[in-house]
Coordinates of C-alpha atoms and ligand atoms in Angstrom, one line a residue:
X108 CA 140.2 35.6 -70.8
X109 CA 137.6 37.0 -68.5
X110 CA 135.2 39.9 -69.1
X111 CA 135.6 42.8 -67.1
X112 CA 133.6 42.7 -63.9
X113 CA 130.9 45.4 -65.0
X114 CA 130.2 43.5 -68.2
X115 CA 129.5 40.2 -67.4
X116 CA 125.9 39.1 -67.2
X117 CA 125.9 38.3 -63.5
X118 CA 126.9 42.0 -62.5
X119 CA 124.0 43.6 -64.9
X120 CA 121.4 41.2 -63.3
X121 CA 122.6 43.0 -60.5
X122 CA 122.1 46.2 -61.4
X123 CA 118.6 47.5 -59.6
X124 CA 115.7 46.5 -61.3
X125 CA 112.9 49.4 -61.3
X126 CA 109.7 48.2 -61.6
X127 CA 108.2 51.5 -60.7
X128 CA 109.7 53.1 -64.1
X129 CA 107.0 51.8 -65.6
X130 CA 104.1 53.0 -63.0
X131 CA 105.4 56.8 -63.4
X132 CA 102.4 58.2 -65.0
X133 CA 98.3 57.0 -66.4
X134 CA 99.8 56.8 -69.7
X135 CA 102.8 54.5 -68.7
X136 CA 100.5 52.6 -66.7
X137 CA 97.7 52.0 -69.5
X138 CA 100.7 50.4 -71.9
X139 CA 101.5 48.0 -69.2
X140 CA 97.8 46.9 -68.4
X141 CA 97.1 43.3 -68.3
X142 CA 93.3 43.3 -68.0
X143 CA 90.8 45.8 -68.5
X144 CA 87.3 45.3 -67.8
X145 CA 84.7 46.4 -69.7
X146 CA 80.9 46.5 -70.7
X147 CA 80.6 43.4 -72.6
X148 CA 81.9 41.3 -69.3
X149 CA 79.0 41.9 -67.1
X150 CA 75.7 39.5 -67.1
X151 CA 73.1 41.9 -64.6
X152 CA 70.7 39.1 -62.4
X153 CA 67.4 41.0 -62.4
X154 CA 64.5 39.9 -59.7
X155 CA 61.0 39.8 -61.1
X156 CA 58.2 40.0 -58.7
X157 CA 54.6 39.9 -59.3
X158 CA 52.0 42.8 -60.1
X159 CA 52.4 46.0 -62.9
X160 CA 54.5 48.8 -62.4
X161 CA 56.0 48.0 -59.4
X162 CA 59.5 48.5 -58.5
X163 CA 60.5 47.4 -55.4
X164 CA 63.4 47.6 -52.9
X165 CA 65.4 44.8 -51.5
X166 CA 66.7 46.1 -47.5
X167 CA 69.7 43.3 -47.5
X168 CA 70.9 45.0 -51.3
X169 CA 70.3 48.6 -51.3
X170 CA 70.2 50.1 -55.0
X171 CA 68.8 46.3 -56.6
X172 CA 65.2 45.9 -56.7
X173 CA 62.3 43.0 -57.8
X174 CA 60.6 44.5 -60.9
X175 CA 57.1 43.7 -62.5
X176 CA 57.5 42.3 -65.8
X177 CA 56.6 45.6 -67.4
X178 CA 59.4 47.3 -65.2
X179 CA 61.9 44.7 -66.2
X180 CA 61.5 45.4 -69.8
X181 CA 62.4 49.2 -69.0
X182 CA 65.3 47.7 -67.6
X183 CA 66.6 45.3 -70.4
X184 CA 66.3 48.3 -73.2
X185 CA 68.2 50.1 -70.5
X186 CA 70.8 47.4 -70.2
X187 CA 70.7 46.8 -74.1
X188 CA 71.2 50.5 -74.0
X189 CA 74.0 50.6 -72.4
X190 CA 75.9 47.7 -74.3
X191 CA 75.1 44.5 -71.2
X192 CA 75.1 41.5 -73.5
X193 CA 72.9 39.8 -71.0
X194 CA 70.5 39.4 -68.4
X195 CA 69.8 36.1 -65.7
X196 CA 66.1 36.1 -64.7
X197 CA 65.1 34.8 -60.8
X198 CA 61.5 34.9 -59.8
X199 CA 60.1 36.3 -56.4
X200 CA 56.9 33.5 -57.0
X201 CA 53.8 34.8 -54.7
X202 CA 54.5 32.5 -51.1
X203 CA 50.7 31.5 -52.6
X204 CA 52.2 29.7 -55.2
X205 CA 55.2 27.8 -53.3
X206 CA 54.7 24.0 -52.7
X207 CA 56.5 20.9 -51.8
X208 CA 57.2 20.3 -54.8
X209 CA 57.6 23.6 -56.4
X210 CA 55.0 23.3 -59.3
X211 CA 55.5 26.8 -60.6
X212 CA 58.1 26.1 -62.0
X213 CA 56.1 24.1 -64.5
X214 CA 53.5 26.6 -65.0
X215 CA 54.1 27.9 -68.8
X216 CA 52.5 31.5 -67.7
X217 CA 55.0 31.8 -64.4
X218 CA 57.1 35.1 -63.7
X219 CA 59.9 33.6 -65.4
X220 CA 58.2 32.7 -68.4
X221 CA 56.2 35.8 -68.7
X222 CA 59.5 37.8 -68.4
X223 CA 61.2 36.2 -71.0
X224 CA 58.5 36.2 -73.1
X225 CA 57.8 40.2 -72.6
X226 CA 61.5 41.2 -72.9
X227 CA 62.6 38.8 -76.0
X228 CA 59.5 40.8 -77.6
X229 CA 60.3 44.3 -76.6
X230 CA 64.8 43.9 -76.3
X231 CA 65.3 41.1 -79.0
X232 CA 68.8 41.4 -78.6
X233 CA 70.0 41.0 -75.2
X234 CA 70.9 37.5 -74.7
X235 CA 68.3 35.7 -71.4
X236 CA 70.1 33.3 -69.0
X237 CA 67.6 31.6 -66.9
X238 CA 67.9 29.8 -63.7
X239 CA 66.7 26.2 -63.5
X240 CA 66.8 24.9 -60.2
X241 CA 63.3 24.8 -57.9
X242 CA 64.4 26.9 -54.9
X243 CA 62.0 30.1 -55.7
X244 CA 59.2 27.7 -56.2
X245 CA 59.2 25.4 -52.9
X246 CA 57.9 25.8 -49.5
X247 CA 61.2 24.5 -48.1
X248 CA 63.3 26.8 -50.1
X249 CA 65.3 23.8 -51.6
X250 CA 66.6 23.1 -55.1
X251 CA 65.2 20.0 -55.1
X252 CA 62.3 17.4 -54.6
X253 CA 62.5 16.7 -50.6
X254 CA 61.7 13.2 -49.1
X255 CA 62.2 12.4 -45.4
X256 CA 65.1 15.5 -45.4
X257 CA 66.7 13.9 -48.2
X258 CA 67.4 16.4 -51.9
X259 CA 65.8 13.7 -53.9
X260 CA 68.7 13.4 -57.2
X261 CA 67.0 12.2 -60.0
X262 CA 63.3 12.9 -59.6
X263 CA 64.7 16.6 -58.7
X264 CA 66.4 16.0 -62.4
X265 CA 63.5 14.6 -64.5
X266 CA 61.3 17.9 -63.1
X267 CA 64.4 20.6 -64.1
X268 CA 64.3 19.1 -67.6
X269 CA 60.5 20.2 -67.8
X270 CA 61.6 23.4 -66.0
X271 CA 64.4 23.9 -68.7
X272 CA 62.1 23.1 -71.6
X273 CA 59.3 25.3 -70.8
X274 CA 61.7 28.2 -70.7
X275 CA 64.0 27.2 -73.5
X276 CA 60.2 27.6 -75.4
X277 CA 59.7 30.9 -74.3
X278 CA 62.4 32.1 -75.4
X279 CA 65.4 31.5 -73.1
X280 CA 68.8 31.6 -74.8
X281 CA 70.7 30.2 -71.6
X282 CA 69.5 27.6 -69.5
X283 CA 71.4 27.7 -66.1
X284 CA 71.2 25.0 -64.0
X285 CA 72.1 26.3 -59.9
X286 CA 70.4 23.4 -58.7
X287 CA 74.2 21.1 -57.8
X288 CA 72.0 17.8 -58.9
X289 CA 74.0 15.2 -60.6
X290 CA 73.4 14.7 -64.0
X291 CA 71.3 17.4 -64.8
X292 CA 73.1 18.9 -67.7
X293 CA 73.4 16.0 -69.4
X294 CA 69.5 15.7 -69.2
X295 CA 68.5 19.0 -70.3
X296 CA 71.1 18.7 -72.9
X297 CA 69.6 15.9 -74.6
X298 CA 65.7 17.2 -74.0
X299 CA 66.8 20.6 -75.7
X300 CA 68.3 18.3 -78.3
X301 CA 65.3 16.4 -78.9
X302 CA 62.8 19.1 -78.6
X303 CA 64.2 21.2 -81.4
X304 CA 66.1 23.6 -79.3
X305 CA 69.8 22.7 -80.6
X306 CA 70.6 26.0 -80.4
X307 CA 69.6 27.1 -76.9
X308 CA 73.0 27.0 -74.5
X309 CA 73.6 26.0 -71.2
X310 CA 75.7 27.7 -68.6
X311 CA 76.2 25.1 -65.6
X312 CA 76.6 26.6 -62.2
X313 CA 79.4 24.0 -62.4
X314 CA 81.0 24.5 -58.9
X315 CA 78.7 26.5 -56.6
X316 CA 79.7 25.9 -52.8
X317 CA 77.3 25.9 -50.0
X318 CA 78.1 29.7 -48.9
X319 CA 76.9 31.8 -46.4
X320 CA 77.1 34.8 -49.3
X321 CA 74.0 33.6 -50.7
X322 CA 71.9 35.5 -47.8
X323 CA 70.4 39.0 -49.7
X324 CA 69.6 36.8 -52.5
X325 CA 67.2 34.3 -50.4
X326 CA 65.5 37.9 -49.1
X327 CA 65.3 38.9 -53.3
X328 CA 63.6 35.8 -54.4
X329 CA 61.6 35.1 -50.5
X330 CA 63.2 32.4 -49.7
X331 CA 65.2 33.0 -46.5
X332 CA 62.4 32.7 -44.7
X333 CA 61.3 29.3 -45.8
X334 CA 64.5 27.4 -46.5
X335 CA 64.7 24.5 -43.9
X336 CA 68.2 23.3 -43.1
X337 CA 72.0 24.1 -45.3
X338 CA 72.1 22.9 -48.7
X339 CA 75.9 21.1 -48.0
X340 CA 74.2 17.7 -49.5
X341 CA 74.5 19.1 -52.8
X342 CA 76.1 22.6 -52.9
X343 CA 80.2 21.9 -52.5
X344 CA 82.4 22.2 -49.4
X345 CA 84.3 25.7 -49.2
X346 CA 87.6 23.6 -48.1
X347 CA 87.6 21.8 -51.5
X348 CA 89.1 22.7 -55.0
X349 CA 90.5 19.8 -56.9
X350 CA 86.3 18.7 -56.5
X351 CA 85.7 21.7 -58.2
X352 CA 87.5 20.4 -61.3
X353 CA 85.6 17.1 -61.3
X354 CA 82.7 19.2 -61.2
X355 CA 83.3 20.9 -64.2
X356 CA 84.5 18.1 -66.0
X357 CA 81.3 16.1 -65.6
X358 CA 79.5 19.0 -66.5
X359 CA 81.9 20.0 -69.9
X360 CA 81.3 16.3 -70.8
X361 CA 77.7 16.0 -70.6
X362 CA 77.0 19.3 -72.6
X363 CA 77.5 22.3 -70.7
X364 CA 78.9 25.7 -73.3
X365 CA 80.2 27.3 -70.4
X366 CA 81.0 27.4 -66.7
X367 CA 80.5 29.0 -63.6
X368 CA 82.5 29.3 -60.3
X369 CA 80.3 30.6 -57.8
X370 CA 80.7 33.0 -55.3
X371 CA 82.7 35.4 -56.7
X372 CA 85.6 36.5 -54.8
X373 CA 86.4 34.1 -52.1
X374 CA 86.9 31.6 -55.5
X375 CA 89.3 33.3 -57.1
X376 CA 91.7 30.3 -57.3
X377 CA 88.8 28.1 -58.3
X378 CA 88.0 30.4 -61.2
X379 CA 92.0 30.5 -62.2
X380 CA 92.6 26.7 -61.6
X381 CA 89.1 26.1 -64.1
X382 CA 90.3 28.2 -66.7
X383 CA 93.9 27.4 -67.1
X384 CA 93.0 23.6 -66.7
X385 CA 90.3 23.1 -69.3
X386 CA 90.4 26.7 -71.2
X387 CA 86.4 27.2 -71.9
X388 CA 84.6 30.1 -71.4
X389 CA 84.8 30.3 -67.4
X390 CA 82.3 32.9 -65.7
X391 CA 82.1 34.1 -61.9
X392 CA 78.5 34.9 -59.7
X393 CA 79.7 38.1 -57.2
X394 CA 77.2 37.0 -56.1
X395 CA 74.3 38.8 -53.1
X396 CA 76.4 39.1 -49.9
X397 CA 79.7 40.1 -51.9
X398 CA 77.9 43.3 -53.0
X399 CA 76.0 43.8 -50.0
X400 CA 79.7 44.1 -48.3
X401 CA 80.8 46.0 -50.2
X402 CA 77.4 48.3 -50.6
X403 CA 77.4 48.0 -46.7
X404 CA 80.8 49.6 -46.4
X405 CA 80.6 52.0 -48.7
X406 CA 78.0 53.2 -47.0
X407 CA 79.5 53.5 -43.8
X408 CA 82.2 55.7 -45.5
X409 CA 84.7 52.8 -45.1
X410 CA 85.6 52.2 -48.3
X411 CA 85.1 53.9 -51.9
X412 CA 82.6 51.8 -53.0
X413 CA 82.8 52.9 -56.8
X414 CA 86.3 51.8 -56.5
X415 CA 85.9 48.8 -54.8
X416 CA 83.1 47.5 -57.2
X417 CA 85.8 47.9 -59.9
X418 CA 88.4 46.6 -58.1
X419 CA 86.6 43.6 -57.5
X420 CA 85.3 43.0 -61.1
X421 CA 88.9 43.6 -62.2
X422 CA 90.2 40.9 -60.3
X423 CA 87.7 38.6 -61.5
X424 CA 89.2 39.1 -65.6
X425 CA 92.7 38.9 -63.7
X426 CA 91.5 35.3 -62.3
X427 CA 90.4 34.5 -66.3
X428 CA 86.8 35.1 -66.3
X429 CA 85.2 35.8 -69.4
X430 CA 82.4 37.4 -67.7
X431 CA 81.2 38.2 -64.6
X432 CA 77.4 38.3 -63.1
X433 CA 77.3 41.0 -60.8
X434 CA 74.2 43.1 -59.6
X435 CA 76.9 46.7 -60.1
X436 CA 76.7 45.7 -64.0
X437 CA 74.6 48.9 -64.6
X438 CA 76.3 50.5 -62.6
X439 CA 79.5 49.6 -64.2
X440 CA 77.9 50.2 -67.8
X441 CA 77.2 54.0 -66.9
X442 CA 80.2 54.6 -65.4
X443 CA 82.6 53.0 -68.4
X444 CA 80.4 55.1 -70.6
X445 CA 80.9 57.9 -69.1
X446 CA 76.8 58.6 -67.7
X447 CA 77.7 58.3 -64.6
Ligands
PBG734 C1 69.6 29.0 -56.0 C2 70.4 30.2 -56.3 C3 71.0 30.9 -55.3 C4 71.7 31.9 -56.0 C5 71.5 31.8 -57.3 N1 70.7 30.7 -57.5 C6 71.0 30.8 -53.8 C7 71.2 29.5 -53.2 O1 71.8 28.5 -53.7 O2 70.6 29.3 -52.1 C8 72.5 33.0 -55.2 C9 72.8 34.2 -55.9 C10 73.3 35.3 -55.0 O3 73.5 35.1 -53.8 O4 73.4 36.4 -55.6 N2 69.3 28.1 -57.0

């Protein structure tokens, strides 16, 4: 026997489907939310520059600024304050102290090392990413040991391990290697190891493409200026993604906790294709020129920037970030708490 027409399945698929029902109203829409973003996402990159209470303004990001060390503890009780589970450190080195081969970076009283040092004594618990890599440090603005216009690989390694340890024993509870040298977690993995520091992490800058977003943040750390050539010899090609995963897989294997896609935005399907194929903790940079756009904008009266800053982080939990460095993290912290 057959149904009646109105009962049978293919007639109810039929009948109009209204996804809007569930949009009609906040409270509607809060039941249905996927993703929510929220304090304990955001790492805030902080610059520190040389000198005592200075705080100092950055023209290519307007509302970030370099601090002295003194200013940047002010800032990480702020952040601690306001519930940011982290902070990632970058120098502005005095152009006095820059070199071929970025020496610095092994000096135990540097910027880096002082900050760590100051805020790990004054904000004990807000966790301290640091950056390994030797770009803030050198003349040539590189990540890396340069010979005849070559990114020397494995002497550029051997001197990050020394940069990694020297910050590991001030204090650092994140090592982040930016540098894109092969090999190099693996290396400061098994230093840390044998130096006692078992428990200090790494976060690998796993894929990080050569991007022209990086721009404001050469200006931060003084490095626009200097940097000689691209760095496409080591930093990854925008058009690829299935090197991405290789990337990240070398890095998972030789030790790294988590991972980092890097830009932000324009890697949204990088960040989504990391998580879903290995499922580890999977973080974004929005990084320098994706808030300056936005900043830029705003300003213009464009766009809502507030709303586009949250927009834009949003997105990032959509694409499966755990977290998200972003220079708005204060920003966002005041404003989800309701101080802003
Ligand atoms: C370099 C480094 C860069 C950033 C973080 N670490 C710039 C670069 O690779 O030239 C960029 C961060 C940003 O743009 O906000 N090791």
């Amino acid at each position: 026997m057959r149904w009646p027409v109105e009962n049978r399945l293919e007639s109810r698929l039929d009948l109009p489907r209204r996804l809007r029902r569930a949009r009609k109203a906040e409270w509607a829409r809060k039941l249905m939310r996927e993703n929510r973003l929220t304090v304990e996402d955001l790492i805030w990159p902080i610059f520190i520059t040389d000198g005592e209470g200075v705080t100092e303004a950055i023209s290519t990001m307007p509302g970030v600024f370099r601090y002295s060390v003194d200013q940047a503890v002010e800032q990480a009780r702020e952040a601690a304050g306001l519930g940011i589970p982290a902070l990632a450190l970058f120098p502005n080195t005095p152009s006095n102290l820059r070199d071929e081969t970025g020496s610095e970076a092994l000096n135990p009283e540097n910027l880096i090392c002082r900050g760590i040092r100051a805020i790990k004594a004054a904000v004990p618990d807000i966790g301290i990413i640091t950056d390994v890599a030797l770009d803030p440090y050198t003349s040539h603005g590189h990540d890396g040991l340069v010979a005849e216009g070559c990114i020397l690989n494995d002497e550029t390694v051997a001197v990050l391990v020394r940069q990694a340890l020297l910050q590991a024993e001030a204090g650092a509870d994140i090592i982040a290697p930016s540098d894109m040298m092969d090999g190099r977690v693996g290396a400061i993995r098994e230093a840390l190891d044998a130096a006692g520091f078992a428990d200090v992490s790494i976060m690998a800058y796993a894929a990080k493409y050569a991007s022209a977003f990086y721009g404001p943040f050469r200006d931060a750390v003084g490095s626009s200026g200097t940097l000689k050539g691209d760095k496409k010899t080591y930093q990854m090609d925008p058009a690829n993604a299935a090197e991405a995963l290789r990337e990240v897989e070398l890095d998972l294997a030789e030790g790294a906790d988590y991972v980092m896609v890097k830009p932000g935005m324009p890697y949204l399907d990088i960040i989504t294709r990391v998580k879903d194929h290995f499922a580890v903790p999977t973080f974004a940079y929005q990084v320098s020129g994706e808030y300056a756009m936005i900043m830029a904008a705003a300003e213009r009266g464009m766009i809502d920037g507030e709303k586009a800053m949250l927009e834009t982080l949003l997105a990032f939990k959509r694409a499966g970030c755990d977290g998200i460095l972003t220079y708005f993290a204060p920003r966002v912290a005041r404003l989800l708490a309701g101080k802003a």
